[in-house]
Amino acid sequence: MEKFIKSFVFIFLITILSDLSVYAINSLNTIEVAGCVKLVSPAFVPPPPPLVYHRYYCLNDTAVPLTATGTNLKWYTAATGGTSSLTAPTPSTAAAGATSYYVSQTVAGEESTRSLIVVNVNKQFDLFCAGVTVNSVNFDFANVGQARFDYSYTVDGGLPVTGTQMAPSSFTVTGLSEGQTVVLTVTAVGAPSCVLNPTLVASCKTRCSTVPVPNFPAIAPFCSGTLAPILPPTSPNGITGTWSPAIINNTTTGSYVFTPNPVLFPCATTQTLPVTVTPLVTPTFAAIPTTVCQGATAPILPSSSTNSPAIAGTWSPATVNTAVLGPVSYTFTPNPGQCTSATLTRVTITIVPVVTPNFANIPPFCSGTTAPILSNTSPNGIVGTWSPSTINNTTGRNYLFTPNANQCATTQTLNVVVTAKTAPNFAAIPAFCTGTTAPILSTTSPNGITGTWSPAAINNTASGSYVFTPNATECATPQTLVVTVNPLIEPGFFDLAICSGSAVPILNNVSPNGITGTWMPSNIDNTTSGAYVFTPNPNQCATTKTINVTVNESTLVNVDWTVTDAFSKNQTVTINATAAGEYLYQLDDGPFQESPIFEYVSLGTHSITVQDKNGCSPPITRNNVLVIDYPKFFTPNSDGYNDFWNIFSLDVLSGSKILIFDRYGKLLKEIRPSGPGWDGTYIGQPMPANDYWFTVDYTELDIPKKFKSHFSLKR
């Protein structure tokens, strides 16, 4: 137990770095250490009550860790329970308010009771009424860390009472009467710098045991301008006081406040009387016409105005007479007891005669032209509307004019005639041949319509459309004429070619395209070329036609040819006809061509044919055209095709000899063109596929020649 008691005998020192004042929280003895307040009991009896310390910061001040004296200190954020820390916390000054921390010490394994440290941030000074009775008032003000309080108070504006108080943070004034007001001024001396207003003023009033209420009766509404009621200074229940405003305004509605005498009736309440002043109104009436048509149903004069509230009264005369023309004045007299600004109201009603609109008749007009516009005001001033509202420019009909309301006028009907357009009746123009005289276009149609043509004159070379447009004074439609101009046709005869002395063709008097006519000369001469002119018969759109007749002679007599040298790279055959003319040339069974030259002709014997283009000579054919060349390869595989190599075309040239060598110059075989040739063997053995060389000795046109080349053996 002794160790336990010793563990509580310590003093916590909490350091406040800034120069802040401190104050006591309760009536315990105080010990100030390093600017902090420590609260202790008058007599120390373990376990002691918790010790409370306060530290004060302004908002956003730089805080330092909390400090206390003792051994083995433990820091907490709760009065009981929670997790302790051996490191002293640093308070946060980022937000205003109060934060509680707790600290204990451990001695000989025994932990003391936790002491409370309250950190206050930006606590503001405050003063307010805490309680009132019929004879006292109590003020409370916040503890912001000040050293003391200076105060001053007055009762109902009397002499001030001043003094200084160290604690607590409340102040009471006693010995008062009910309804008295105390004004207290308190100054916190030595408050932190963040307390912006260290001096505050508050007012408290003692409680009333009873609250008398003035009982002035309500004031009835009255008409503007009449005598206003008088406001009495004493209520029926005997409360005296004053009015604001003091006198009732007899032109404007308002509120009037009675304030009891504060000395005689401090607890009495005020009373407010609303006063309604009804403004004077002039009777107004709706739907009373100022003019009425003669003989129309008479309007009824209303017995009440349209004001709210309505004003009742009587009219003189009481009814409207619509039989008599001219103005009549009607007087309205309000009934008594109404807030009206005038005793009499007069309305004048004029009875006017009924008028007929005097629109002039509309002359007939041509269909499709611009229609006349219907005016909404007649020449004699009647305003109204038309039905239909616009004139149709294609169809005639009746149009009804209806006057607007409140006009003494009747309707009027106009009959509008729309004249249909007449069609011009120009006759169709027959087709004619180009270049002949064109018909004239008349500017007046057979049915008498005048106008203009577009184009104005007919073109005698091309077909086209011609539009007749009637003059503006004519009620007529346009007319279109289609004019066909036939082009001149050329007779479809063609030039002829005939052989001299052959049968003469007949010149036909009808062309292939149907044109009839005559020829000059009328017969063809088969000995001389010449021109023949065809002239079409009249009334045909046709031109003359000239054809040329060519008479060809028979000239082809004989054909010979030439062939390039044997073994030439481009073996060419050139055919020569013995007489000049136009010929076609053929090699073997190939197509005829105009050129007498045939290139790259294959080796062997060929035939040539020459044919007269005009057919005036029979064709001539020669079959012994020889082209000498050698085969470029052979295939000795015993299939019966190309099994031997030889230059068979040399057999026509006697004395020809062929020697065959391998690639190294070794003689393999000597053959003759008249023989079977080489079978691709040497000493009975097949030679490999390869290129082999040869020489040939021959005589061409009595000239000894020698040729050397190579060929391929393929297996």
XYZ file of C-alpha atoms in Angstrom:
715
model
C 0.000 0.000 0.000
C 2.843 2.362 0.771
C 4.253 1.910 -2.753
C 0.831 2.520 -4.185
C 0.429 5.762 -2.217
C 3.881 6.943 -3.279
C 3.048 6.339 -6.920
C 0.384 9.057 -6.726
C 2.612 11.586 -5.025
C 3.946 13.430 -8.116
C 3.437 16.701 -9.805
C 2.716 16.999 -13.536
C 4.324 19.962 -15.186
C 2.748 20.991 -18.500
C 4.758 23.590 -20.395
C 2.976 26.234 -22.422
C 5.414 27.844 -24.847
C 3.172 30.793 -25.773
C 2.319 33.486 -23.190
C -1.245 32.367 -22.421
C -3.279 33.027 -19.258
C -4.799 30.183 -17.253
C -7.781 29.916 -15.051
C -9.122 27.507 -12.392
C -11.801 25.033 -13.302
C -13.274 24.436 -9.857
C -12.898 25.463 -6.238
C -9.821 23.293 -5.613
C -6.551 24.907 -4.507
C -4.414 26.028 -7.468
C -0.689 25.804 -8.051
C 0.692 27.580 -11.140
C 3.762 25.970 -12.616
C 5.471 27.369 -15.734
C 2.305 29.190 -16.903
C -0.035 26.194 -16.377
C -2.702 25.547 -13.783
C -2.686 22.390 -11.708
C -5.785 21.560 -9.713
C -5.319 19.593 -6.471
C -7.480 18.685 -3.548
C -7.201 20.693 -0.336
C -6.161 17.503 1.411
C -4.468 14.597 -0.344
C -6.149 11.297 0.406
C -5.256 8.397 -1.914
C -6.590 7.576 -4.354
C -6.832 11.238 -5.275
C -9.392 12.651 -7.743
C -8.155 12.993 -11.322
C -5.931 15.986 -11.838
C -7.031 18.362 -14.641
C -4.649 20.603 -16.598
C -5.480 23.055 -19.401
C -3.349 24.269 -22.316
C -4.490 27.005 -24.736
C -3.549 27.560 -28.377
C -4.790 29.889 -31.085
C -5.858 28.352 -34.385
C -2.827 27.137 -36.444
C -0.319 27.962 -33.668
C 2.838 25.814 -33.603
C 2.197 23.167 -30.932
C 4.797 21.305 -28.878
C 4.540 17.838 -27.312
C 2.746 17.648 -23.957
C 5.001 17.375 -20.904
C 4.602 16.108 -17.358
C 6.937 15.234 -14.482
C 7.137 11.700 -13.190
C 8.589 8.317 -13.998
C 7.555 5.782 -16.597
C 4.881 8.069 -18.071
C 2.070 6.582 -20.197
C -0.074 8.692 -22.499
C -3.718 7.955 -23.430
C -6.573 9.480 -25.437
C -9.305 7.985 -23.203
C -10.038 8.224 -19.485
C -10.129 4.426 -19.186
C -9.046 1.590 -21.402
C -7.362 2.176 -24.752
C -3.742 1.691 -25.769
C -1.012 3.695 -24.092
C 1.981 5.351 -25.736
C 5.345 6.110 -24.200
C 5.731 9.114 -26.523
C 4.037 12.372 -25.481
C 1.484 13.480 -28.152
C 1.726 16.820 -29.998
C -1.722 18.516 -30.117
C -3.200 19.578 -33.472
C -4.167 23.260 -33.876
C -5.750 22.860 -37.337
C -9.346 23.033 -36.022
C -11.007 24.949 -33.205
C -12.257 22.998 -30.190
C -11.152 21.122 -27.075
C -9.237 17.815 -27.101
C -8.661 15.596 -24.013
C -5.420 13.713 -23.284
C -4.578 11.505 -20.243
C -1.265 10.693 -18.509
C -0.224 8.322 -15.729
C 3.069 7.188 -14.111
C 4.201 3.765 -13.030
C 6.133 3.308 -9.785
C 7.335 -0.135 -8.623
C 5.023 -1.761 -11.135
C 1.959 0.138 -9.905
C 0.229 2.541 -12.394
C -1.342 5.725 -10.996
C -4.769 7.163 -11.805
C -4.810 9.031 -15.153
C -4.749 12.823 -15.035
C -6.609 14.863 -17.645
C -4.990 17.493 -19.898
C -7.442 19.572 -21.980
C -6.011 21.359 -25.030
C -8.224 24.284 -26.115
C -7.841 25.677 -29.687
C -9.455 29.050 -30.572
C -12.058 28.971 -27.821
C -14.161 32.152 -28.243
C -15.342 34.362 -25.396
C -19.142 34.241 -24.987
C -21.680 35.928 -22.668
C -25.359 35.055 -22.352
C -28.321 34.988 -19.973
C -28.274 31.709 -18.094
C -31.399 32.131 -15.928
C -33.941 34.685 -14.662
C -36.403 34.861 -11.768
C -38.830 37.583 -10.707
C -36.047 39.191 -8.590
C -32.679 38.004 -10.039
C -30.787 37.410 -13.297
C -27.835 35.043 -13.938
C -25.204 35.499 -16.695
C -22.778 32.817 -17.948
C -19.571 33.504 -19.877
C -17.000 31.151 -21.371
C -13.661 30.302 -19.758
C -11.029 31.085 -22.438
C -7.927 30.934 -20.274
C -8.146 34.468 -18.837
C -6.600 35.510 -15.497
C -9.734 37.309 -14.169
C -12.997 39.066 -15.179
C -13.732 42.829 -14.914
C -17.477 43.567 -14.898
C -19.899 46.510 -14.900
C -23.736 46.392 -14.800
C -26.741 48.737 -14.628
C -30.361 48.121 -13.577
C -32.992 49.839 -15.763
C -30.339 52.369 -16.875
C -29.320 53.369 -13.315
C -25.834 53.984 -11.967
C -23.243 51.336 -12.973
C -21.876 48.789 -10.492
C -18.267 47.671 -11.207
C -15.869 45.028 -9.861
C -13.432 42.163 -10.570
C -14.092 38.442 -10.276
C -11.528 35.611 -10.455
C -13.998 32.710 -10.608
C -16.370 31.148 -11.481
C -17.393 31.950 -15.079
C -20.868 33.173 -14.149
C -22.384 36.311 -12.539
C -25.696 36.809 -10.688
C -27.513 40.062 -9.767
C -30.159 39.734 -7.036
C -32.572 42.043 -5.178
C -34.431 43.047 -8.368
C -38.105 43.644 -9.046
C -40.084 41.840 -11.737
C -39.673 43.280 -15.232
C -36.367 45.058 -14.442
C -33.543 44.921 -17.060
C -29.890 44.367 -16.162
C -27.135 45.217 -18.694
C -23.801 43.484 -17.883
C -20.390 44.252 -19.462
C -17.643 41.635 -18.886
C -13.964 41.867 -19.946
C -11.730 38.770 -19.989
C -8.348 40.053 -18.752
C -5.275 38.100 -19.903
C -7.194 36.105 -22.561
C -5.275 34.409 -25.405
C -4.549 36.499 -28.480
C -6.981 34.465 -30.607
C -9.940 35.750 -28.531
C -11.045 38.517 -30.904
C -13.618 40.203 -28.610
C -12.507 39.933 -24.950
C -15.218 42.462 -23.890
C -18.918 41.434 -24.229
C -22.257 43.008 -23.252
C -25.498 41.141 -22.478
C -28.936 42.222 -21.279
C -31.279 40.172 -19.053
C -34.776 40.991 -17.799
C -36.373 39.566 -14.663
C -39.353 37.268 -15.048
C -42.897 38.664 -14.656
C -45.348 36.830 -12.419
C -48.261 38.000 -14.647
C -48.301 39.529 -18.140
C -51.151 42.065 -18.581
C -52.458 42.381 -22.154
C -54.171 45.585 -23.398
C -57.668 44.828 -24.779
C -58.497 47.637 -27.211
C -61.394 46.517 -29.480
C -60.896 46.177 -33.265
C -61.658 49.255 -35.409
C -64.204 48.722 -38.149
C -63.168 49.638 -41.733
C -64.225 53.147 -42.862
C -64.231 55.043 -46.158
C -61.224 57.105 -47.162
C -61.646 60.789 -46.308
C -64.248 60.270 -43.603
C -63.637 61.153 -39.923
C -61.049 58.740 -38.407
C -61.613 57.149 -34.921
C -59.527 58.488 -31.970
C -56.956 56.201 -30.295
C -57.530 56.326 -26.428
C -54.440 56.383 -24.075
C -55.953 53.795 -21.679
C -57.149 50.310 -22.591
C -60.550 49.077 -21.379
C -58.675 46.935 -18.808
C -56.891 50.028 -17.419
C -53.421 49.800 -18.998
C -52.020 53.224 -19.869
C -49.467 53.903 -22.584
C -48.835 55.531 -25.965
C -49.713 54.782 -29.633
C -47.424 54.701 -32.664
C -48.552 56.400 -34.858
C -50.480 58.551 -32.402
C -53.304 59.466 -34.834
C -55.142 57.281 -37.386
C -54.596 58.312 -41.012
C -58.043 58.563 -42.713
C -56.650 57.890 -46.237
C -54.331 54.885 -45.874
C -54.671 51.432 -44.324
C -52.067 50.728 -41.617
C -51.149 49.159 -38.243
C -51.095 51.050 -34.906
C -49.019 49.770 -31.933
C -49.936 50.508 -28.269
C -46.910 50.418 -25.888
C -47.774 50.231 -22.123
C -46.074 52.653 -19.709
C -42.799 50.812 -18.803
C -42.729 52.241 -15.291
C -46.332 51.588 -14.346
C -46.761 48.403 -16.385
C -43.279 46.874 -16.965
C -44.709 43.431 -17.586
C -47.529 44.432 -19.900
C -47.287 43.487 -23.604
C -47.863 45.710 -26.619
C -51.053 45.507 -28.719
C -51.319 46.080 -32.483
C -54.548 47.289 -34.106
C -54.867 46.949 -37.903
C -56.949 49.755 -39.428
C -58.493 49.278 -42.870
C -59.274 52.427 -44.863
C -61.458 51.588 -47.855
C -60.498 53.742 -50.848
C -63.169 55.665 -52.736
C -63.910 54.077 -56.121
C -65.556 55.337 -59.267
C -68.212 52.941 -60.575
C -67.012 51.197 -63.746
C -69.164 49.275 -66.160
C -68.244 46.763 -68.856
C -70.088 45.891 -72.071
C -72.110 49.108 -72.321
C -71.829 50.049 -76.009
C -71.336 53.674 -76.966
C -73.228 53.154 -80.238
C -76.177 50.921 -81.056
C -77.657 50.253 -84.482
C -81.140 51.532 -85.102
C -83.709 48.810 -84.483
C -81.224 46.471 -82.804
C -81.902 44.685 -79.507
C -81.396 47.269 -76.744
C -78.512 46.630 -74.302
C -79.443 46.130 -70.627
C -78.009 48.707 -68.218
C -76.353 46.796 -65.286
C -77.618 47.464 -61.756
C -74.121 46.933 -60.271
C -70.661 48.116 -61.306
C -67.740 45.799 -62.095
C -65.710 47.093 -59.123
C -64.808 44.741 -56.275
C -66.826 45.078 -54.217
C -69.511 46.018 -56.726
C -71.361 49.339 -56.391
C -75.135 49.061 -56.627
C -77.376 51.828 -57.919
C -80.082 52.898 -60.411
C -80.091 54.356 -63.988
C -82.043 57.218 -65.435
C -83.514 56.563 -68.010
C -83.779 52.956 -66.863
C -83.828 51.380 -70.385
C -82.279 52.098 -73.822
C -84.569 53.043 -76.748
C -83.073 51.934 -80.148
C -85.902 53.271 -82.271
C -84.858 56.947 -82.152
C -81.629 58.114 -83.849
C -79.098 60.244 -81.985
C -77.240 60.322 -78.615
C -78.927 59.813 -75.215
C -77.241 60.336 -71.801
C -77.881 57.692 -69.083
C -77.073 58.566 -65.409
C -76.093 55.987 -62.724
C -76.808 56.960 -59.082
C -75.066 54.737 -56.418
C -77.138 53.556 -53.480
C -76.251 55.224 -50.133
C -73.578 53.766 -47.790
C -70.971 52.819 -50.398
C -67.393 54.159 -50.722
C -67.770 55.899 -54.040
C -65.843 58.897 -55.355
C -68.739 60.227 -57.405
C -72.432 60.289 -56.734
C -73.371 60.281 -60.434
C -71.930 58.408 -63.469
C -73.056 59.292 -67.005
C -72.907 57.080 -70.133
C -73.834 58.329 -73.598
C -75.336 55.835 -76.094
C -75.808 56.939 -79.703
C -78.372 55.240 -81.960
C -76.936 55.211 -85.509
C -78.558 54.228 -88.861
C -77.695 50.943 -90.665
C -75.407 51.442 -93.752
C -74.908 49.190 -96.805
C -71.267 48.734 -98.083
C -70.819 50.236 -101.585
C -68.080 48.108 -103.220
C -68.059 48.546 -107.032
C -68.635 45.568 -109.322
C -65.472 43.795 -110.581
C -65.212 43.627 -114.420
C -64.740 40.152 -115.950
C -61.067 39.190 -116.375
C -59.156 36.488 -118.223
C -58.476 33.158 -116.480
C -54.918 32.879 -115.150
C -54.258 36.622 -115.020
C -53.675 38.499 -111.759
C -56.934 38.644 -109.834
C -58.147 41.933 -108.305
C -57.562 42.390 -104.557
C -60.565 42.538 -102.242
C -60.326 45.553 -99.926
C -61.405 45.138 -96.303
C -62.784 48.682 -96.196
C -65.665 49.788 -98.405
C -65.611 53.211 -100.148
C -68.123 54.424 -97.555
C -65.868 53.306 -94.666
C -67.330 49.946 -93.629
C -64.605 47.564 -92.348
C -65.075 43.821 -92.591
C -63.929 40.524 -94.106
C -64.569 38.623 -97.355
C -65.515 34.991 -97.839
C -63.576 33.650 -99.676
C -60.861 36.119 -98.664
C -59.143 36.208 -102.097
C -60.445 36.004 -105.666
C -59.785 32.780 -107.586
C -58.281 33.701 -110.996
C -59.515 30.542 -112.728
C -63.177 30.156 -111.670
C -66.002 32.698 -111.318
C -68.185 32.781 -108.173
C -69.868 35.028 -105.543
C -67.836 36.737 -102.775
C -69.576 37.791 -99.513
C -68.455 40.850 -97.511
C -69.359 40.710 -93.799
C -68.887 43.933 -91.758
C -66.977 43.686 -88.491
C -68.920 43.813 -85.238
C -69.999 47.172 -83.739
C -70.686 48.649 -87.167
C -74.191 49.422 -88.281
C -73.809 47.848 -91.700
C -75.237 45.020 -93.813
C -73.448 42.428 -95.926
C -72.670 42.853 -99.654
C -72.198 40.191 -102.367
C -70.038 40.641 -105.479
C -70.321 38.291 -108.458
C -66.900 37.813 -110.157
C -66.792 36.476 -113.746
C -63.589 34.746 -114.963
C -63.375 34.417 -118.766
C -61.932 31.128 -120.053
C -58.973 31.360 -122.456
C -59.434 30.627 -126.198
C -56.998 28.320 -127.999
C -55.488 29.594 -131.311
C -56.300 27.230 -134.250
C -53.290 27.416 -136.543
C -53.233 24.448 -138.980
C -50.343 21.985 -138.915
C -47.498 22.701 -141.410
C -46.710 19.788 -143.761
C -43.174 18.446 -143.761
C -40.872 19.836 -146.488
C -37.395 19.156 -147.833
C -34.406 20.948 -146.439
C -33.324 23.921 -148.504
C -36.753 24.570 -150.013
C -38.730 27.771 -149.325
C -40.149 27.676 -145.733
C -43.830 28.591 -145.024
C -44.606 32.037 -143.494
C -45.880 32.149 -139.871
C -48.984 34.368 -139.610
C -49.363 36.625 -136.547
C -53.151 36.171 -136.539
C -54.772 32.766 -136.022
C -57.711 31.643 -138.202
C -60.015 32.310 -135.226
C -58.741 35.886 -134.937
C -56.191 35.718 -132.105
C -53.162 37.990 -132.602
C -49.745 37.380 -131.160
C -46.083 36.611 -131.873
C -44.037 33.499 -132.784
C -40.832 32.218 -131.205
C -38.780 31.697 -133.305
C -40.336 34.327 -135.594
C -39.471 32.516 -138.878
C -39.267 28.839 -139.872
C -35.771 27.427 -140.422
C -35.695 25.516 -143.772
C -32.746 23.342 -142.753
C -33.749 21.829 -139.407
C -36.920 20.547 -137.742
C -38.138 22.428 -134.659
C -41.002 23.711 -132.477
C -42.569 27.164 -132.943
C -44.567 28.716 -130.063
C -47.327 31.254 -130.706
C -47.852 33.588 -127.730
C -51.082 35.638 -127.794
C -50.814 39.377 -127.166
C -51.487 40.594 -123.606
C -54.878 41.956 -124.708
C -55.978 38.510 -125.860
C -57.597 35.996 -123.486
C -56.027 33.032 -125.168
C -53.579 30.183 -124.592
C -50.278 29.654 -126.448
C -50.071 27.186 -129.357
C -47.070 25.128 -130.436
C -46.490 23.950 -134.034
C -43.972 21.190 -134.723
C -42.331 21.696 -138.141
C -40.570 18.745 -139.761
C -37.786 19.514 -142.287
C -36.798 16.312 -144.071
C -33.046 16.011 -144.778
C -31.822 15.321 -148.332
C -31.114 11.608 -148.817
C -28.173 10.362 -150.865
C -29.126 7.463 -153.207
C -27.363 4.319 -151.974
C -25.388 3.458 -155.109
C -21.689 2.443 -154.855
C -18.664 2.475 -157.159
C -18.135 -0.575 -159.432
C -15.131 -2.449 -160.820
C -15.474 -4.781 -163.839
C -13.138 -6.711 -166.027
C -12.541 -5.439 -169.523
C -14.865 -7.108 -172.001
C -16.958 -8.815 -169.297
C -20.762 -8.667 -169.099
C -22.039 -5.139 -168.337
C -24.120 -4.620 -165.118
C -27.447 -2.781 -165.499
C -27.794 0.680 -163.885
C -30.946 0.397 -161.713
C -33.404 3.347 -161.734
C -34.302 2.674 -158.070
C -31.548 3.070 -155.468
C -31.106 0.474 -152.707
C -32.669 3.047 -150.269
C -35.727 3.568 -152.507
C -34.863 6.737 -154.467
C -36.148 6.671 -158.131
C -34.419 8.552 -160.942
C -32.394 8.329 -164.186
C -28.722 7.748 -165.138
C -26.431 9.676 -167.403
C -24.948 7.825 -169.344
C -27.713 5.265 -169.076
C -25.488 2.211 -169.869
C -22.021 1.137 -168.676
C -19.151 0.871 -171.185
C -17.120 -2.352 -170.396
C -13.993 -1.127 -172.142
C -13.364 2.257 -170.518
C -13.511 3.435 -166.937
C -15.820 6.425 -166.331
C -18.332 8.344 -164.095
C -22.119 7.828 -164.135
C -24.561 10.385 -162.618
C -27.927 9.417 -161.013
C -30.538 12.219 -160.918
C -33.531 11.624 -158.531
C -37.028 12.183 -159.854
C -38.876 15.313 -158.583
C -40.693 15.469 -155.175
C -38.103 13.326 -153.400
C -35.810 14.708 -150.699
C -32.726 13.313 -152.401
C -29.415 14.487 -153.906
C -27.746 13.431 -157.150
C -25.250 10.591 -156.923
C -22.111 9.969 -159.018
C -20.485 6.529 -159.140
C -17.169 5.575 -160.699
C -16.955 2.408 -162.840
C -13.422 0.997 -163.131
C -12.676 -1.354 -166.074
C -9.763 -3.690 -165.168
C -7.578 -5.436 -167.779
C -6.509 -9.177 -167.641
C -2.660 -9.025 -167.162
C -1.441 -12.046 -165.092
C 0.566 -14.413 -167.459
C 3.299 -16.175 -165.414
C 4.773 -16.431 -161.856
C 8.333 -17.043 -160.648
C 10.083 -16.697 -157.273
C 13.322 -16.355 -155.422
C 14.533 -18.051 -152.200
C 17.315 -16.839 -149.939
C 20.539 -18.887 -149.731
C 20.437 -22.328 -148.157
C 20.810 -22.407 -144.398
C 19.971 -18.683 -144.090
C 18.687 -17.671 -140.638
C 15.594 -16.055 -142.192
C 14.543 -18.203 -145.120
C 12.521 -15.793 -147.291
C 10.435 -16.564 -150.397
C 9.729 -13.614 -152.756
C 7.046 -14.067 -155.483
C 7.245 -12.137 -158.781
C 4.261 -11.697 -161.192
C 5.212 -11.161 -164.881
C 2.893 -8.165 -165.457
C 1.861 -5.125 -163.429
C -1.460 -5.347 -161.619
C -3.163 -5.757 -158.238
C -2.543 -9.265 -156.887
C -2.926 -11.370 -153.767
C -0.221 -13.901 -152.709
C -0.492 -17.272 -150.875
C 2.138 -19.703 -149.432
C 0.953 -23.307 -149.255
C -2.570 -23.264 -147.749
C -2.047 -20.061 -145.761
C -4.140 -16.893 -146.126
C -3.813 -14.566 -149.098
C -1.863 -11.374 -148.481
C -1.082 -8.285 -150.467
C 2.714 -8.569 -149.864
C 4.637 -10.969 -152.190
C 7.257 -11.664 -149.452
C 7.052 -14.602 -146.980
C 9.651 -14.713 -144.177
C 10.934 -17.494 -141.895
C 9.737 -20.204 -144.237
C 10.344 -23.751 -142.996
C 12.691 -26.127 -144.806
C 11.306 -28.330 -147.534
C 9.245 -27.954 -150.737
C 6.370 -25.422 -150.741
C 3.643 -24.171 -153.141
C 2.862 -20.564 -154.043
C -0.308 -19.046 -155.596
C -0.875 -15.603 -157.202
C -4.473 -14.324 -157.585
C -5.777 -11.235 -159.500
C -7.539 -8.937 -157.007
C -10.183 -7.984 -159.573
C -10.697 -11.518 -160.753
C -9.881 -10.591 -164.305
C -7.115 -13.278 -164.606
C -7.131 -16.925 -163.421
C -4.855 -17.733 -160.456
C -1.406 -19.349 -161.078
C 0.101 -21.964 -158.637
C 3.727 -23.243 -158.453
C 4.560 -26.350 -156.330
C 8.359 -26.710 -156.507
C 9.531 -23.943 -154.227
C 12.465 -25.469 -152.295
C 13.810 -24.098 -148.989
C 17.080 -25.715 -147.886
C 17.765 -25.846 -144.125
C 18.714 -28.422 -141.472
C 16.748 -29.849 -138.527
C 17.761 -28.323 -135.212
C 17.236 -31.556 -133.228
C 16.119 -35.217 -133.522
C 14.943 -37.940 -131.087
C 16.280 -41.411 -131.900
C 13.940 -43.321 -129.542
C 12.495 -45.767 -132.160
C 8.968 -44.281 -131.878
C 8.832 -43.834 -135.650
C 8.978 -40.026 -135.383
C 12.130 -38.033 -135.981
C 14.369 -41.030 -135.323
C 17.046 -39.975 -137.903
C 18.854 -36.718 -138.513
C 19.520 -35.677 -142.170
C 19.218 -32.706 -144.520
C 16.773 -34.335 -146.876
C 16.198 -31.154 -148.913
C 19.743 -31.481 -150.294
C 18.835 -34.597 -152.227
C 17.912 -32.396 -155.188
C 21.502 -31.181 -155.259
C 23.680 -34.035 -156.465
C 27.076 -34.589 -154.862
C 26.105 -33.279 -151.454
C 28.003 -34.805 -148.484
C 27.426 -34.438 -144.696
C 29.985 -35.137 -141.930
C 28.886 -35.390 -138.225
C 31.289 -34.690 -135.270
C 31.061 -34.751 -131.524
C 31.864 -31.678 -129.491
C 35.540 -32.573 -129.437
C 35.777 -32.746 -133.257
C 35.709 -36.514 -133.547
C 34.074 -37.709 -136.791
C 31.136 -39.899 -135.954
C 29.308 -40.409 -139.272
C 29.295 -39.469 -142.948
C 25.856 -39.449 -144.595
C 24.229 -38.485 -147.883
C 20.993 -36.493 -148.246
C 19.538 -39.317 -150.276
C 20.198 -41.830 -147.487
C 18.258 -42.527 -144.274
C 20.517 -40.248 -142.164
C 22.210 -40.657 -138.711
C 20.467 -42.823 -136.077
C 22.470 -41.364 -133.144
C 24.907 -44.296 -132.684
C 28.652 -44.695 -132.963
C 30.120 -48.150 -133.587
C 26.732 -49.555 -132.740
C 26.505 -47.684 -129.394
C 23.895 -44.942 -128.708
C 25.468 -41.511 -128.326
C 24.407 -39.429 -125.327
C 22.001 -36.525 -125.562
C 24.118 -33.509 -126.467
C 24.932 -31.010 -129.180
C 26.701 -32.394 -132.291
C 28.439 -30.540 -135.092
C 28.196 -31.091 -138.811
C 29.650 -29.841 -142.111
C 27.889 -30.057 -145.456
C 29.418 -29.683 -148.904
C 26.987 -28.843 -151.699
C 26.769 -26.987 -155.032
C 24.132 -24.272 -155.536
C 23.709 -22.585 -158.902
C 26.977 -24.219 -159.997
C 28.803 -22.689 -157.051
C 30.486 -25.092 -154.553
C 29.524 -24.184 -151.004
C 30.317 -25.392 -147.505
C 28.137 -24.881 -144.389
C 28.880 -25.700 -140.750
C 26.573 -25.683 -137.718
C 25.288 -27.907 -134.914
C 22.122 -29.702 -133.826
C 20.828 -31.448 -130.680
C 20.284 -35.119 -129.928
C 17.469 -35.549 -127.409
C 16.570 -38.737 -125.638
